[in-house]
Amino acid sequence: FMIHVASHAKDKGLLDPWTSRLKRLYSSSPSASRWLLLYLIRDSDLLKQMLLKCPTLKIRSSYASIIAQAIKTLAPIEQGLYKQSVNMLKKESFTESIPSSVIWFIHSMLDFPKTSRRQHYDRFFFILSEFAKIGMAERQFLNKKGLVQNLVNYYSGRDVGYVNSVPSST
C-alpha cells in the first residue's frame, strides 16, 4: 500500500525511503514475502500496471526491487518445493495450495508477454534475472519453461500464443 501511495505522490522523495524500508521488511520476513507474492498473483493488473505500464523508470525500479527482495528471501526456503510446485502447476488451476509461491509467481509472470504488448519490459527482465541469479534450480525452471525460445518467438511475432502485432520502435 505504501509503495503504491508513494509512487503516485507528487513529491517522489518518499519513494526511496519506503522502498528501502519495505525491502528490509521482506528480507527479514518470509511470511510477508509470501503474502506479497500471493497478493500480486491475485492482482496481476496491479503488477502489470506498476511493472510494465508505469512510464517512470524510478517507480518501476522501486517496485521491481521490492519484488526481487521478496523472491530472494523465499527462494532458499522453498527450493525443496519447486518440483512439487511445477507438477501441480501442470495439473491444477492456481490455488494457494501450490507449495512454492516463488514458482507460482514466476510462472504467472511468464504469461505477461502473451497478454501484454511490448511496453517497459526492463524491470520484468530484472526480476527474471534476479531469480536466475539465485541458483541452478531457478535457472533450470526458467529453461524448462522455455523462456528464451518463447521470448524470441514473442519478439519475432511467430508464436500464436504470443501477441501477433508487435509495435515498431520509434
Short mmCIF file of C-alpha atoms in Angstrom, two decimals:
data_model
loop_
_atom_site.label_atom_id
_atom_site.label_comp_id
_atom_site.label_asym_id
_atom_site.label_seq_id
_atom_site.Cartn_x
_atom_site.Cartn_y
_atom_site.Cartn_z
CA PHE A 1 0.00 0.00 0.00
CA MET A 2 2.70 2.49 0.98
CA ILE A 3 4.77 1.93 -2.15
CA HIS A 4 1.61 2.40 -4.21
CA VAL A 5 0.83 5.68 -2.42
CA ALA A 6 4.44 6.88 -2.61
CA SER A 7 4.61 6.06 -6.30
CA HIS A 8 1.56 8.20 -7.03
CA ALA A 9 2.53 11.11 -4.79
CA LYS A 10 3.54 14.38 -6.36
CA ASP A 11 6.65 14.50 -4.15
CA LYS A 12 8.68 11.37 -5.02
CA GLY A 13 11.02 11.99 -2.08
CA LEU A 14 9.21 9.35 -0.04
CA LEU A 15 9.70 6.63 -2.63
CA ASP A 16 13.33 5.73 -1.81
CA PRO A 17 12.90 5.60 2.00
CA TRP A 18 9.76 3.47 1.69
CA THR A 19 11.39 1.20 -0.86
CA SER A 20 14.36 0.65 1.49
CA ARG A 21 12.09 0.07 4.46
CA LEU A 22 9.95 -2.46 2.59
CA LYS A 23 12.99 -4.31 1.25
CA ARG A 24 14.33 -4.63 4.82
CA LEU A 25 10.93 -5.90 5.96
CA TYR A 26 10.73 -8.50 3.21
CA SER A 27 14.34 -9.59 3.71
CA SER A 28 13.59 -10.44 7.33
CA SER A 29 10.10 -11.89 6.93
CA PRO A 30 9.41 -14.91 4.72
CA SER A 31 5.72 -14.75 5.62
CA ALA A 32 5.48 -11.12 4.48
CA SER A 33 7.37 -12.04 1.31
CA ARG A 34 4.94 -14.87 0.61
CA TRP A 35 1.99 -12.54 1.27
CA LEU A 36 3.35 -10.01 -1.24
CA LEU A 37 3.86 -12.57 -4.00
CA LEU A 38 0.42 -14.11 -3.45
CA TYR A 39 -1.18 -10.65 -3.42
CA LEU A 40 0.48 -9.77 -6.73
CA ILE A 41 -0.53 -13.10 -8.28
CA ARG A 42 -4.15 -12.39 -7.38
CA ASP A 43 -3.95 -8.77 -8.59
CA SER A 44 -1.97 -9.23 -11.80
CA ASP A 45 -3.42 -5.99 -13.19
CA LEU A 46 -1.68 -4.01 -10.44
CA LEU A 47 1.54 -5.91 -11.09
CA LYS A 48 1.36 -5.20 -14.83
CA GLN A 49 0.48 -1.57 -14.19
CA MET A 50 3.43 -0.94 -11.87
CA LEU A 51 5.94 -3.18 -13.65
CA LEU A 52 5.13 -2.78 -17.35
CA LYS A 53 2.89 0.21 -17.91
CA CYS A 54 4.21 2.78 -15.46
CA PRO A 55 6.06 5.40 -17.52
CA THR A 56 8.52 6.32 -14.74
CA LEU A 57 11.63 4.15 -14.53
CA LYS A 58 12.30 5.06 -10.88
CA ILE A 59 8.87 3.80 -9.83
CA ARG A 60 9.16 0.61 -11.89
CA SER A 61 12.63 0.05 -10.45
CA SER A 62 11.48 0.52 -6.85
CA TYR A 63 8.57 -1.83 -7.34
CA ALA A 64 10.77 -4.46 -9.03
CA SER A 65 13.46 -4.28 -6.35
CA ILE A 66 10.86 -4.93 -3.64
CA ILE A 67 9.51 -7.94 -5.55
CA ALA A 68 13.04 -9.24 -6.20
CA GLN A 69 13.81 -8.98 -2.48
CA ALA A 70 10.71 -11.00 -1.60
CA ILE A 71 11.74 -13.66 -4.12
CA LYS A 72 15.32 -13.77 -2.79
CA THR A 73 14.01 -14.18 0.76
CA LEU A 74 11.67 -17.05 -0.09
CA ALA A 75 13.62 -18.96 -2.74
CA PRO A 76 16.14 -20.64 -0.38
CA ILE A 77 13.28 -21.71 1.88
CA GLU A 78 11.10 -23.01 -0.97
CA GLN A 79 13.69 -24.64 -3.26
CA GLY A 80 12.80 -28.09 -1.98
CA LEU A 81 9.20 -27.46 -3.07
CA TYR A 82 9.96 -26.42 -6.67
CA LYS A 83 9.50 -29.83 -8.30
CA GLN A 84 6.22 -30.50 -6.50
CA SER A 85 5.00 -26.99 -7.39
CA VAL A 86 5.86 -27.40 -11.08
CA ASN A 87 3.94 -30.70 -11.16
CA MET A 88 0.93 -29.04 -9.52
CA LEU A 89 1.03 -26.13 -11.98
CA LYS A 90 0.67 -28.63 -14.82
CA LYS A 91 -2.42 -30.23 -13.30
CA GLU A 92 -4.37 -27.57 -11.42
CA SER A 93 -5.77 -24.15 -11.72
CA PHE A 94 -3.95 -21.73 -9.48
CA THR A 95 -4.76 -22.09 -5.83
CA GLU A 96 -2.84 -21.09 -2.76
CA SER A 97 -2.18 -24.79 -2.15
CA ILE A 98 0.77 -24.65 -4.57
CA PRO A 99 3.70 -25.08 -2.18
CA SER A 100 6.12 -22.56 -3.69
CA SER A 101 4.80 -19.04 -4.05
CA VAL A 102 8.06 -18.14 -5.83
CA ILE A 103 7.48 -20.69 -8.60
CA TRP A 104 3.82 -19.71 -8.83
CA PHE A 105 4.73 -16.02 -9.09
CA ILE A 106 7.42 -16.52 -11.76
CA HIS A 107 5.11 -18.87 -13.67
CA SER A 108 2.42 -16.17 -13.62
CA MET A 109 4.89 -13.51 -14.73
CA LEU A 110 5.94 -15.61 -17.71
CA ASP A 111 2.44 -15.16 -19.13
CA PHE A 112 2.89 -11.38 -19.40
CA PRO A 113 4.33 -11.46 -22.94
CA LYS A 114 1.26 -13.46 -24.02
CA THR A 115 -1.17 -10.85 -22.73
CA SER A 116 0.67 -7.54 -22.95
CA ARG A 117 2.07 -5.62 -25.83
CA ARG A 118 5.72 -4.66 -25.55
CA GLN A 119 5.92 -1.88 -23.07
CA HIS A 120 8.51 -1.30 -20.37
CA TYR A 121 9.92 -4.81 -20.03
CA ASP A 122 13.20 -3.69 -18.42
CA ARG A 123 12.01 -4.44 -14.87
CA PHE A 124 10.30 -7.67 -15.98
CA PHE A 125 13.73 -8.86 -17.14
CA PHE A 126 15.35 -7.51 -13.97
CA ILE A 127 13.10 -9.73 -11.82
CA LEU A 128 13.75 -12.78 -14.01
CA SER A 129 17.48 -12.05 -13.89
CA GLU A 130 17.47 -11.74 -10.10
CA PHE A 131 15.53 -15.02 -9.89
CA ALA A 132 18.03 -16.75 -12.20
CA LYS A 133 20.98 -15.48 -10.13
CA ILE A 134 19.70 -17.29 -7.04
CA GLY A 135 20.90 -20.66 -8.24
CA MET A 136 20.83 -23.61 -10.59
CA ALA A 137 17.31 -24.74 -9.62
CA GLU A 138 15.93 -21.35 -10.64
CA ARG A 139 17.78 -21.36 -13.97
CA GLN A 140 16.59 -24.89 -14.67
CA PHE A 141 12.99 -23.83 -14.02
CA LEU A 142 13.29 -20.94 -16.50
CA ASN A 143 14.94 -23.24 -19.02
CA LYS A 144 12.22 -25.89 -18.67
CA LYS A 145 9.60 -23.17 -19.17
CA GLY A 146 11.32 -22.39 -22.50
CA LEU A 147 11.87 -18.77 -21.52
CA VAL A 148 14.44 -17.89 -24.17
CA GLN A 149 12.60 -19.59 -27.03
CA ASN A 150 9.25 -18.10 -26.00
CA LEU A 151 10.69 -14.60 -25.81
CA VAL A 152 12.35 -14.95 -29.22
CA ASN A 153 9.01 -16.12 -30.62
CA TYR A 154 7.23 -13.23 -28.95
CA TYR A 155 9.60 -10.60 -30.29
CA SER A 156 9.54 -12.11 -33.78
CA GLY A 157 5.74 -12.50 -33.71
CA ARG A 158 5.92 -16.18 -34.71
CA ASP A 159 4.11 -17.87 -31.86
CA VAL A 160 0.31 -17.87 -31.99
CA GLY A 161 0.20 -17.81 -28.18
CA TYR A 162 2.00 -14.50 -28.09
CA VAL A 163 0.92 -11.10 -29.28
CA ASN A 164 0.96 -11.15 -33.10
CA SER A 165 1.08 -7.42 -33.61
CA VAL A 166 4.28 -6.06 -32.15
CA PRO A 167 4.54 -2.28 -32.41
CA SER A 168 7.65 -0.99 -34.14
CA SER A 169 10.08 1.03 -32.08
CA THR A 170 10.02 4.74 -32.56
#
